[in-house]
PDB file of C-alpha atoms in Angstrom:
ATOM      1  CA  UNK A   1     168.301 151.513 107.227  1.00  0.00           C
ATOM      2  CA  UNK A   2     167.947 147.951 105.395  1.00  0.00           C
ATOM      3  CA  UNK A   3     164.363 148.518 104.279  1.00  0.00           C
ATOM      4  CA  UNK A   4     165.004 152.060 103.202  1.00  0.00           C
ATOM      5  CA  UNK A   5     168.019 150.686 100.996  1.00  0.00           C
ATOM      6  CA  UNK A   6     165.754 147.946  99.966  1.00  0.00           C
ATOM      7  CA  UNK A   7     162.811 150.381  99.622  1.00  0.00           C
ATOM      8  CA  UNK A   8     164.400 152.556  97.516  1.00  0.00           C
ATOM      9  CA  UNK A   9     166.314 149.982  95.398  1.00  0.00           C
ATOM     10  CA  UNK A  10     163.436 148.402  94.087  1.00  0.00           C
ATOM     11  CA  UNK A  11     162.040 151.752  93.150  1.00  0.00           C
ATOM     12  CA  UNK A  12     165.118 152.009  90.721  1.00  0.00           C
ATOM     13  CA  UNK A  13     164.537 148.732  89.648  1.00  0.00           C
ATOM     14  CA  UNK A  14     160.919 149.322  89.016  1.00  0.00           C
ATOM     15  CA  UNK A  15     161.834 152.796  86.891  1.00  0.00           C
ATOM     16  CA  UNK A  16     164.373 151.105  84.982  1.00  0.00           C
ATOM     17  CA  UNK A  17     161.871 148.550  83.842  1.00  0.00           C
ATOM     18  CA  UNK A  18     159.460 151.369  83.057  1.00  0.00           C
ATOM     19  CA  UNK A  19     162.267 153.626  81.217  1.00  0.00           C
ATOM     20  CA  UNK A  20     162.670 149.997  79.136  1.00  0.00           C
ATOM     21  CA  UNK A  21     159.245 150.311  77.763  1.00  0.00           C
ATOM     22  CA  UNK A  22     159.483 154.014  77.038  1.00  0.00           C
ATOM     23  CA  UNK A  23     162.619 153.706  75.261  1.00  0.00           C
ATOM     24  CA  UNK A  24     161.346 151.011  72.999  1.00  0.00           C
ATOM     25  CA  UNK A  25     158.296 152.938  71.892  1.00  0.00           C
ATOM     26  CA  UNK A  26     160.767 155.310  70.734  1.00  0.00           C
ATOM     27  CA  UNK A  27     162.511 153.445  68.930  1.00  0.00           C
ATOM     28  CA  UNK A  28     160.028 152.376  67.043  1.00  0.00           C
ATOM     29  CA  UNK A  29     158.282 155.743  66.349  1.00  0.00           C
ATOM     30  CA  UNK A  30     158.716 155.261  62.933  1.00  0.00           C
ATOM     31  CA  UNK A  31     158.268 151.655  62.552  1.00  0.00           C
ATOM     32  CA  UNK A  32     155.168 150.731  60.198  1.00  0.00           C
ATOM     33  CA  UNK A  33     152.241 149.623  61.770  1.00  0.00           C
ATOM     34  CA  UNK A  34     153.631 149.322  65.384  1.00  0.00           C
ATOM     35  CA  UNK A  35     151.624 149.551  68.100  1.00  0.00           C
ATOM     36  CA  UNK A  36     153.173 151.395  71.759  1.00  0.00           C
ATOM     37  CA  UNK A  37     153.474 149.218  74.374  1.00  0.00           C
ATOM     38  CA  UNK A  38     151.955 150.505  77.809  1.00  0.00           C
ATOM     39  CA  UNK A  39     152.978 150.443  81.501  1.00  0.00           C
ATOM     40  CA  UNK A  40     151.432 149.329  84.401  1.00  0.00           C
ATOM     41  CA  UNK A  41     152.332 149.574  87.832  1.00  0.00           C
ATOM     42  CA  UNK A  42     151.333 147.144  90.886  1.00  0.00           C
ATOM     43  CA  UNK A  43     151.609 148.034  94.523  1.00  0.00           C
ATOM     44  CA  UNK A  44     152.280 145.695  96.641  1.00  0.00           C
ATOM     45  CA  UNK A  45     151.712 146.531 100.544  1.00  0.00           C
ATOM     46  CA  UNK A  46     154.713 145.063 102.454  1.00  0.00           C
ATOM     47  CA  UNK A  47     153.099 143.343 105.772  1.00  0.00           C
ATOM     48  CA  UNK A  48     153.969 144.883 108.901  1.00  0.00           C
ATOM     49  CA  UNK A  49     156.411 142.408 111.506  1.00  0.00           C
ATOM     50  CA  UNK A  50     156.192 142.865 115.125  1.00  0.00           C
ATOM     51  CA  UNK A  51     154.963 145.886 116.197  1.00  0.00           C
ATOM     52  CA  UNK A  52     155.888 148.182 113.130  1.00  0.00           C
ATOM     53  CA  UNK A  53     153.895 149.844 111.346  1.00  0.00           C
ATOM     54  CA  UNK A  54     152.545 148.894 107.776  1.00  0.00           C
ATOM     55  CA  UNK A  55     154.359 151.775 105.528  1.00  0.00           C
ATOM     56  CA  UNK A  56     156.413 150.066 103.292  1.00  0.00           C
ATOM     57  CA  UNK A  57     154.586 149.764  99.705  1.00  0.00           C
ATOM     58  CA  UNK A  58     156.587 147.835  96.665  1.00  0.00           C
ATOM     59  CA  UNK A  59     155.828 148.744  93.278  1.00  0.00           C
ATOM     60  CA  UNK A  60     156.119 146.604  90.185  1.00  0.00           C
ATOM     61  CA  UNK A  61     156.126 146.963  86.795  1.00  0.00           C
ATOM     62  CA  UNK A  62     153.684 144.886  84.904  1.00  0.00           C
ATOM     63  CA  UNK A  63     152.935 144.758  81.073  1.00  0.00           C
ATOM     64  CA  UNK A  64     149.603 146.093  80.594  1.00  0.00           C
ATOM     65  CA  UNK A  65     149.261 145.313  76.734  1.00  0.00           C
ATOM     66  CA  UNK A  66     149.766 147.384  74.090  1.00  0.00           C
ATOM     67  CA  UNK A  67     147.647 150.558  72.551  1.00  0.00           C
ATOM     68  CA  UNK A  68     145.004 149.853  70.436  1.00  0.00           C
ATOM     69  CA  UNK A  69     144.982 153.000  68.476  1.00  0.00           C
ATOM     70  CA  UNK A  70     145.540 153.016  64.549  1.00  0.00           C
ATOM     71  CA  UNK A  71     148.379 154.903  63.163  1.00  0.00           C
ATOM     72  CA  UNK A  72     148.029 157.529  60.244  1.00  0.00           C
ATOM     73  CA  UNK A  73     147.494 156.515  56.702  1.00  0.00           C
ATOM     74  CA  UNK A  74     150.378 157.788  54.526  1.00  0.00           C
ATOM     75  CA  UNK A  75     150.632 157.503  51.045  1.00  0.00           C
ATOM     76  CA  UNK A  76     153.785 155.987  49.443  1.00  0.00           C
ATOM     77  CA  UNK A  77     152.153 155.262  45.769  1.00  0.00           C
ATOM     78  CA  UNK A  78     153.464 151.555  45.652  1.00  0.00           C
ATOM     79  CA  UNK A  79     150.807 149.065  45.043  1.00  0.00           C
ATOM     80  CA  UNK A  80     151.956 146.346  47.362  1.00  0.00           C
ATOM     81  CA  UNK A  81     152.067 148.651  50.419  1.00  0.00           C
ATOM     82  CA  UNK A  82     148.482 148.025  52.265  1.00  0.00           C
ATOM     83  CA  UNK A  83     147.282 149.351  55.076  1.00  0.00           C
ATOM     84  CA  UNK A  84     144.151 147.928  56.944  1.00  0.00           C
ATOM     85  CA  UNK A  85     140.731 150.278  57.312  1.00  0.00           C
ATOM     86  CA  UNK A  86     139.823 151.080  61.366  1.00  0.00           C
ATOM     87  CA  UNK A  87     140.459 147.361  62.369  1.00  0.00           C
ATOM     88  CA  UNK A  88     142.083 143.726  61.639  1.00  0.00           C
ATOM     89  CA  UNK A  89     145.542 142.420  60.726  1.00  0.00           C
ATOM     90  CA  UNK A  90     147.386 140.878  58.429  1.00  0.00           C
ATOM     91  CA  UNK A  91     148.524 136.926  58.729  1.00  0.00           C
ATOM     92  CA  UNK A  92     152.295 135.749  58.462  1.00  0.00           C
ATOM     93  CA  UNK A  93     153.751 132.422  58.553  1.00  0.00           C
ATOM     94  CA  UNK A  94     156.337 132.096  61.451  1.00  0.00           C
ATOM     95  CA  UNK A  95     158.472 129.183  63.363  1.00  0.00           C
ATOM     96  CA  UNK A  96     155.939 130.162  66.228  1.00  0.00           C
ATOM     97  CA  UNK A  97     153.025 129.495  63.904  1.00  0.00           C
ATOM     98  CA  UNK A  98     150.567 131.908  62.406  1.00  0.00           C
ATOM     99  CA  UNK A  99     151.160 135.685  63.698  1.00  0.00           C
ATOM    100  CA  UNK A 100     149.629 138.856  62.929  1.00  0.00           C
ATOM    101  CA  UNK A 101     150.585 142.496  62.225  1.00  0.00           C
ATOM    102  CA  UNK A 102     149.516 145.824  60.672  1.00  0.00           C
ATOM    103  CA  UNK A 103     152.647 146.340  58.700  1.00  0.00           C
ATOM    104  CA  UNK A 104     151.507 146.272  55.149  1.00  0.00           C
ATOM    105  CA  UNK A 105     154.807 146.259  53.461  1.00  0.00           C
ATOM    106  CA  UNK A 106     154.550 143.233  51.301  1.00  0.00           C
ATOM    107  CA  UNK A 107     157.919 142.508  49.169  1.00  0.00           C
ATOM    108  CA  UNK A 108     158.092 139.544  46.860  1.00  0.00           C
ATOM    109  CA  UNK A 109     161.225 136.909  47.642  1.00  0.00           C
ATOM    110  CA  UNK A 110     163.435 135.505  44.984  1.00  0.00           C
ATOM    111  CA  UNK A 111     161.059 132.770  44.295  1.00  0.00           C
ATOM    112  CA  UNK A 112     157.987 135.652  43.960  1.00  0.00           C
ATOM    113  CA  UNK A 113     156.877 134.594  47.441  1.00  0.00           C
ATOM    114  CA  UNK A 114     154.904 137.854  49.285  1.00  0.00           C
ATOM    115  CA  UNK A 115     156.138 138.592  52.435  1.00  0.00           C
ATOM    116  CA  UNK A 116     156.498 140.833  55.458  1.00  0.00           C
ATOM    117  CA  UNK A 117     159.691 141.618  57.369  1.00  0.00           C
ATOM    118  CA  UNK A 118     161.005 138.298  55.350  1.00  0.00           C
ATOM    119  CA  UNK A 119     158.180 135.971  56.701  1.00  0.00           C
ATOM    120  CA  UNK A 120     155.749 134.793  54.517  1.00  0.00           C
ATOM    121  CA  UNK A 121     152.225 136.439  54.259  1.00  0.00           C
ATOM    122  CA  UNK A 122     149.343 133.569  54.568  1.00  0.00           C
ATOM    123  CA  UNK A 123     146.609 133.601  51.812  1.00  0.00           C
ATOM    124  CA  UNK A 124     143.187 132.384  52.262  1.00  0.00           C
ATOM    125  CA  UNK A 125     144.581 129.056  49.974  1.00  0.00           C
ATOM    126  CA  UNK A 126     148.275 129.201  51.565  1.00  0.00           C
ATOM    127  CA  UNK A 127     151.365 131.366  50.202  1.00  0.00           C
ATOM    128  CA  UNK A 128     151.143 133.658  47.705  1.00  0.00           C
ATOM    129  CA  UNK A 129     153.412 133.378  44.795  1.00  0.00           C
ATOM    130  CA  UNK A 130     153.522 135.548  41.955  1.00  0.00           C
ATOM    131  CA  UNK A 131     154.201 134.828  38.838  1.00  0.00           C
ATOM    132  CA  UNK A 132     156.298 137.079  35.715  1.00  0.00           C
ATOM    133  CA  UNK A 133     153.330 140.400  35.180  1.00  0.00           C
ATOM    134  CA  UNK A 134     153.243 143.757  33.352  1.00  0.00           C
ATOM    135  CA  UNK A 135     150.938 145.142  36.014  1.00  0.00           C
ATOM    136  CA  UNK A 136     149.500 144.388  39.407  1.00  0.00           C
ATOM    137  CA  UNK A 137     145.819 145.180  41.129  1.00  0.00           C
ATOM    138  CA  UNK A 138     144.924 145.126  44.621  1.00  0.00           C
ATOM    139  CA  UNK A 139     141.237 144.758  45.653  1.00  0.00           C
ATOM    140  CA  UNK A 140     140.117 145.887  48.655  1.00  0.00           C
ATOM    141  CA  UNK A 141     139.211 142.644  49.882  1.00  0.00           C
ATOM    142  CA  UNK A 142     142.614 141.544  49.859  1.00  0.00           C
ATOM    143  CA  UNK A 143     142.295 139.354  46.803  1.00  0.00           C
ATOM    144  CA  UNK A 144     145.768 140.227  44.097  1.00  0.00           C
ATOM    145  CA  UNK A 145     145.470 139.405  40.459  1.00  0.00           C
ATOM    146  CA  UNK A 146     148.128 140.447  37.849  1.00  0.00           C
ATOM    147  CA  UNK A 147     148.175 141.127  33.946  1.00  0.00           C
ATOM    148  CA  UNK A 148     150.485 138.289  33.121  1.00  0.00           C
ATOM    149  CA  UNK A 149     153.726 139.465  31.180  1.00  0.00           C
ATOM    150  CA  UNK A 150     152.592 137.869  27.980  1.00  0.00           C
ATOM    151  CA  UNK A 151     149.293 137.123  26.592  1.00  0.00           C
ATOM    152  CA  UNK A 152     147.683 139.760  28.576  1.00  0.00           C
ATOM    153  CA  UNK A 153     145.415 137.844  30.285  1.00  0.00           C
ATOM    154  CA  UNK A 154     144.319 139.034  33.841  1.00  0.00           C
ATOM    155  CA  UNK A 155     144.457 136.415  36.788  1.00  0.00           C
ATOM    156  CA  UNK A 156     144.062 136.008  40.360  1.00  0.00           C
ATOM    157  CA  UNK A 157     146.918 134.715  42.401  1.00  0.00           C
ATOM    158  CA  UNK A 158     145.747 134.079  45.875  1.00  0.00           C
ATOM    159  CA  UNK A 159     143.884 136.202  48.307  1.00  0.00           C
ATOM    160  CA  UNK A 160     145.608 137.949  51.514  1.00  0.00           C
ATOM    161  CA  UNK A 161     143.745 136.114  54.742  1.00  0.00           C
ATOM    162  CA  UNK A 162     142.942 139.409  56.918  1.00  0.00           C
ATOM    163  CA  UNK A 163     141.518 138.415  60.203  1.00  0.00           C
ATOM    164  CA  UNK A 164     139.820 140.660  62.798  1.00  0.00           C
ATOM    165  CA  UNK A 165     140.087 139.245  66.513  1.00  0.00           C
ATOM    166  CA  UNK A 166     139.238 141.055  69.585  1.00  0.00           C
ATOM    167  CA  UNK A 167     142.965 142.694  70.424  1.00  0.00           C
ATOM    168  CA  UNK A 168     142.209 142.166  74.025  1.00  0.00           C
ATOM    169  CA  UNK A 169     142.559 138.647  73.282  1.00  0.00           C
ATOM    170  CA  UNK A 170     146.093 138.835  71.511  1.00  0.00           C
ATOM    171  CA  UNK A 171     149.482 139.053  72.867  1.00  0.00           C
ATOM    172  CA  UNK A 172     152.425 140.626  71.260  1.00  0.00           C
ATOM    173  CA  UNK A 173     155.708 138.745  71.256  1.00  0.00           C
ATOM    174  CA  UNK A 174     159.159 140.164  71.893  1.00  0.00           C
ATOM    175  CA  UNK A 175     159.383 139.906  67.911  1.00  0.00           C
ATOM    176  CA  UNK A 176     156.458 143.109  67.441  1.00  0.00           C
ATOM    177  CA  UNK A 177     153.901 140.434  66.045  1.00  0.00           C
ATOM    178  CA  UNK A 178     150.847 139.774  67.946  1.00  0.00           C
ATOM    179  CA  UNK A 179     149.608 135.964  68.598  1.00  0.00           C
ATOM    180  CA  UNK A 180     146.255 134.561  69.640  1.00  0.00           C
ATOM    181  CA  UNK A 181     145.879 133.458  73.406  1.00  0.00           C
ATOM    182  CA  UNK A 182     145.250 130.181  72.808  1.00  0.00           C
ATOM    183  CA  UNK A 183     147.588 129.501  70.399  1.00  0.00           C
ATOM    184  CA  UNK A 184     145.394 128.053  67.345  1.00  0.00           C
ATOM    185  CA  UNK A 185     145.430 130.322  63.866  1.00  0.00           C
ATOM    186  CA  UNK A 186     142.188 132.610  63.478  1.00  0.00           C
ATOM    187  CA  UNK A 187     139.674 132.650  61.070  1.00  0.00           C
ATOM    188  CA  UNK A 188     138.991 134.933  58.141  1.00  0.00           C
ATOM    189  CA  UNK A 189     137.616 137.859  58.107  1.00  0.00           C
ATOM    190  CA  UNK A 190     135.603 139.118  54.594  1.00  0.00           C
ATOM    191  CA  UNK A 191     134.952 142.184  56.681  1.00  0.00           C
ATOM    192  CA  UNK A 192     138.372 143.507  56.774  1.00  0.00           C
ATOM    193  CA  UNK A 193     139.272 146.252  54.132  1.00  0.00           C
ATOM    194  CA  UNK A 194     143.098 147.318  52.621  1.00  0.00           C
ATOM    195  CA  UNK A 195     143.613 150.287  50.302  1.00  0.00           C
ATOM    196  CA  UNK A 196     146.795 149.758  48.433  1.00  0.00           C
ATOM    197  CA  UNK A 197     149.038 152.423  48.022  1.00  0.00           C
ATOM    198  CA  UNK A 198     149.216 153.500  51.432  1.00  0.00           C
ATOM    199  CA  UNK A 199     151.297 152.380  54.668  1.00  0.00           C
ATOM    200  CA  UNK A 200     150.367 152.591  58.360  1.00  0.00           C
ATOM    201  CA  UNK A 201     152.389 154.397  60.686  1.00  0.00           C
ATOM    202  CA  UNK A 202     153.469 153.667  63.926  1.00  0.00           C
ATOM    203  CA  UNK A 203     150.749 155.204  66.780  1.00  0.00           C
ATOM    204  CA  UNK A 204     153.897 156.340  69.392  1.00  0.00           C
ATOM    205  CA  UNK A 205     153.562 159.401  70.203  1.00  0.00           C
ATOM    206  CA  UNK A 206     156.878 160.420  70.308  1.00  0.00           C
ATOM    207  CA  UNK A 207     156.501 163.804  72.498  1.00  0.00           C
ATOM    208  CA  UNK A 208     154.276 161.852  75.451  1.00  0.00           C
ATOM    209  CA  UNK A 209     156.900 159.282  75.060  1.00  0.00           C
ATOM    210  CA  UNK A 210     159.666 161.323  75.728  1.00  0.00           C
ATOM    211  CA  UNK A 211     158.057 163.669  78.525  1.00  0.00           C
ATOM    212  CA  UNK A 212     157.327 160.230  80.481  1.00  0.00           C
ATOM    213  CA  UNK A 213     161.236 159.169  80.040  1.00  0.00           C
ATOM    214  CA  UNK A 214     162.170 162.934  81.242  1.00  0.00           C
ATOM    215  CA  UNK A 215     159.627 162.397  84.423  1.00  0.00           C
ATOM    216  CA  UNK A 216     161.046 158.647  84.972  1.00  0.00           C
ATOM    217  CA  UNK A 217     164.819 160.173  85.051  1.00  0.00           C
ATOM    218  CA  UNK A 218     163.638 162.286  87.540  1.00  0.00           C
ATOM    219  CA  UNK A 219     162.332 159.584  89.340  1.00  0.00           C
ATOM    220  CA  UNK A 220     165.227 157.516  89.470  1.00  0.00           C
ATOM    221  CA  UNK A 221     167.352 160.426  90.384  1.00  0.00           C
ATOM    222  CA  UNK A 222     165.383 160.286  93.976  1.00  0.00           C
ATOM    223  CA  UNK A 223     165.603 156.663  94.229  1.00  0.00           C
ATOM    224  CA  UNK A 224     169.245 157.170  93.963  1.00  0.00           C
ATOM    225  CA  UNK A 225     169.401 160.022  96.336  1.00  0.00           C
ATOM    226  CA  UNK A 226     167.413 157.483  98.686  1.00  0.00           C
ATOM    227  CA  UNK A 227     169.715 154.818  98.615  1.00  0.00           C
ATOM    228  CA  UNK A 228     172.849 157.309  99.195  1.00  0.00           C
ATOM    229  CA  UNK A 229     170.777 158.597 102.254  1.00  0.00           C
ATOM    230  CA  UNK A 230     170.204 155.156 103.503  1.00  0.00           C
ATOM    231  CA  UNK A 231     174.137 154.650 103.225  1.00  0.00           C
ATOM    232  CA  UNK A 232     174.843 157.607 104.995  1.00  0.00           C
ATOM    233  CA  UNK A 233     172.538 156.802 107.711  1.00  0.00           C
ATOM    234  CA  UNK A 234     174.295 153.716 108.131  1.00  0.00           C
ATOM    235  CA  UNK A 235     177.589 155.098 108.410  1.00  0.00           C
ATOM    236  CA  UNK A 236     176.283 157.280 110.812  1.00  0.00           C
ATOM    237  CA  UNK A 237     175.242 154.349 112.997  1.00  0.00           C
ATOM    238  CA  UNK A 238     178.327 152.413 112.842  1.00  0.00           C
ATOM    239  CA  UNK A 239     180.133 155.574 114.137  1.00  0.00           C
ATOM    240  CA  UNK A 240     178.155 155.658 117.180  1.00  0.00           C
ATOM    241  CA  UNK A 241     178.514 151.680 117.971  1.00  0.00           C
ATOM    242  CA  UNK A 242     182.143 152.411 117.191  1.00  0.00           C
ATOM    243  CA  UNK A 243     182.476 155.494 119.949  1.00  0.00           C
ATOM    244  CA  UNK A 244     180.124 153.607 122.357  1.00  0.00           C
TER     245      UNK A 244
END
């Protein structure tokens, strides 16, 4: 009765982990540039003792990375929303270090510091700062240049630094942004193309999302029902020792 309690409560524990994942790509369905996180589950075979059988099989929820997908291009009009042709990333400035995203909403601090999500987007040269400007261009190279506010003069004011690593060798933190491996910043990429005026969106798929959390319910429903049986079993037993 033991193993099918334990059995069956580590099930539940393994759904709930699961349901965790689910219900955090949902929340984020509308989150720019996010990308769904996705499940794995290990089985681990339980050795037999004695002269039992080998039946039992554990299962564990394991991360398994994230989706590599791209989101759909929407247009907002706003010419410091960017979002990054097929692949590559953005660079931001963190306590962590230097950590990437595809969430192109760049907003300028009080000091005229770009930044993302309030952290502060890493140029080719270091921040990017910009000054007092009528107007505002965005190549697609990343580079930004402005029409200053008097004199009308046109000048470059740093260059976004757009990398493209292989996302099977990044990591996303608990924070949404994904981090090299190893740890050390990565290099430019001149290959990697914006187009301003447009924002990623996230690639959930809300409907696949929400069918899995439906079928994981279910799931732990039985687990439950599993662990009441085991209980009832028990009692069962104990009766019988008790009338013995």
């Amino acid at each position: 009765m033991d193993k099918m309690l334990y059995t069956a409560a580590a099930g539940a524990a393994r759904v709930m982990e699961a349901q965790a994942i689910r219900a955090n790509n949902l929340a984020n369905a509308e989150t720019t540039g996010f990308k769904a996180d996705l499940e794995r589950v290990n089985a681990t075979v339980i050795p037999a003792m004695g002269n039992t059988l080998q039946t039992r099989v554990m299962a564990q929820t394991q991360s398994s990375g994230f989706s590599h997908q791209s989101g759909a291009l929407n247009p907002t009009g706003r010419t410091l929303d960017l979002a990054i042709r097929e692949q590559g990333l953005f660079s931001v400035m963190t306590e962590q270090g230097e950590a990437y995203t595809r969430s192109g909403t760049l907003v300028p601090d009080t000091n005229g510091q770009l930044t993302i999500d309030g952290r502060p987007v890493a140029g080719i040269d270091g921040p990017i700062v910009l000054p007092e400007y009528r107007e505002l261009f965005v190549g697609d190279d990343g580079r930004i240049s402005v029409l200053a506010a008097e004199g009308g003069i046109t000048e470059e004011v740093g260059q976004l630094k757009l990398v493209n690593p292989e996302l099977d060798t990044m990591e996303k933190g608990l924070d949404g942004l994904f981090y090299s491996r190893d740890g050390q910043p990565l290099q430019a990429n001149e290959q990697v193309k914006v187009d301003s005026g447009f924002l990623e969106s996230s690639n959930v798929k809300a409907v696949s999302e929400l069918i899995a959390s439906m079928d994981l319910s279910r799931q732990f429903e039985v687990q439950v029902k599993l662990m009441k049986s085991a209980e009832k079993l028990a009692e069962a037993g104990n009766r019988l020792l008790r009338n013995a």
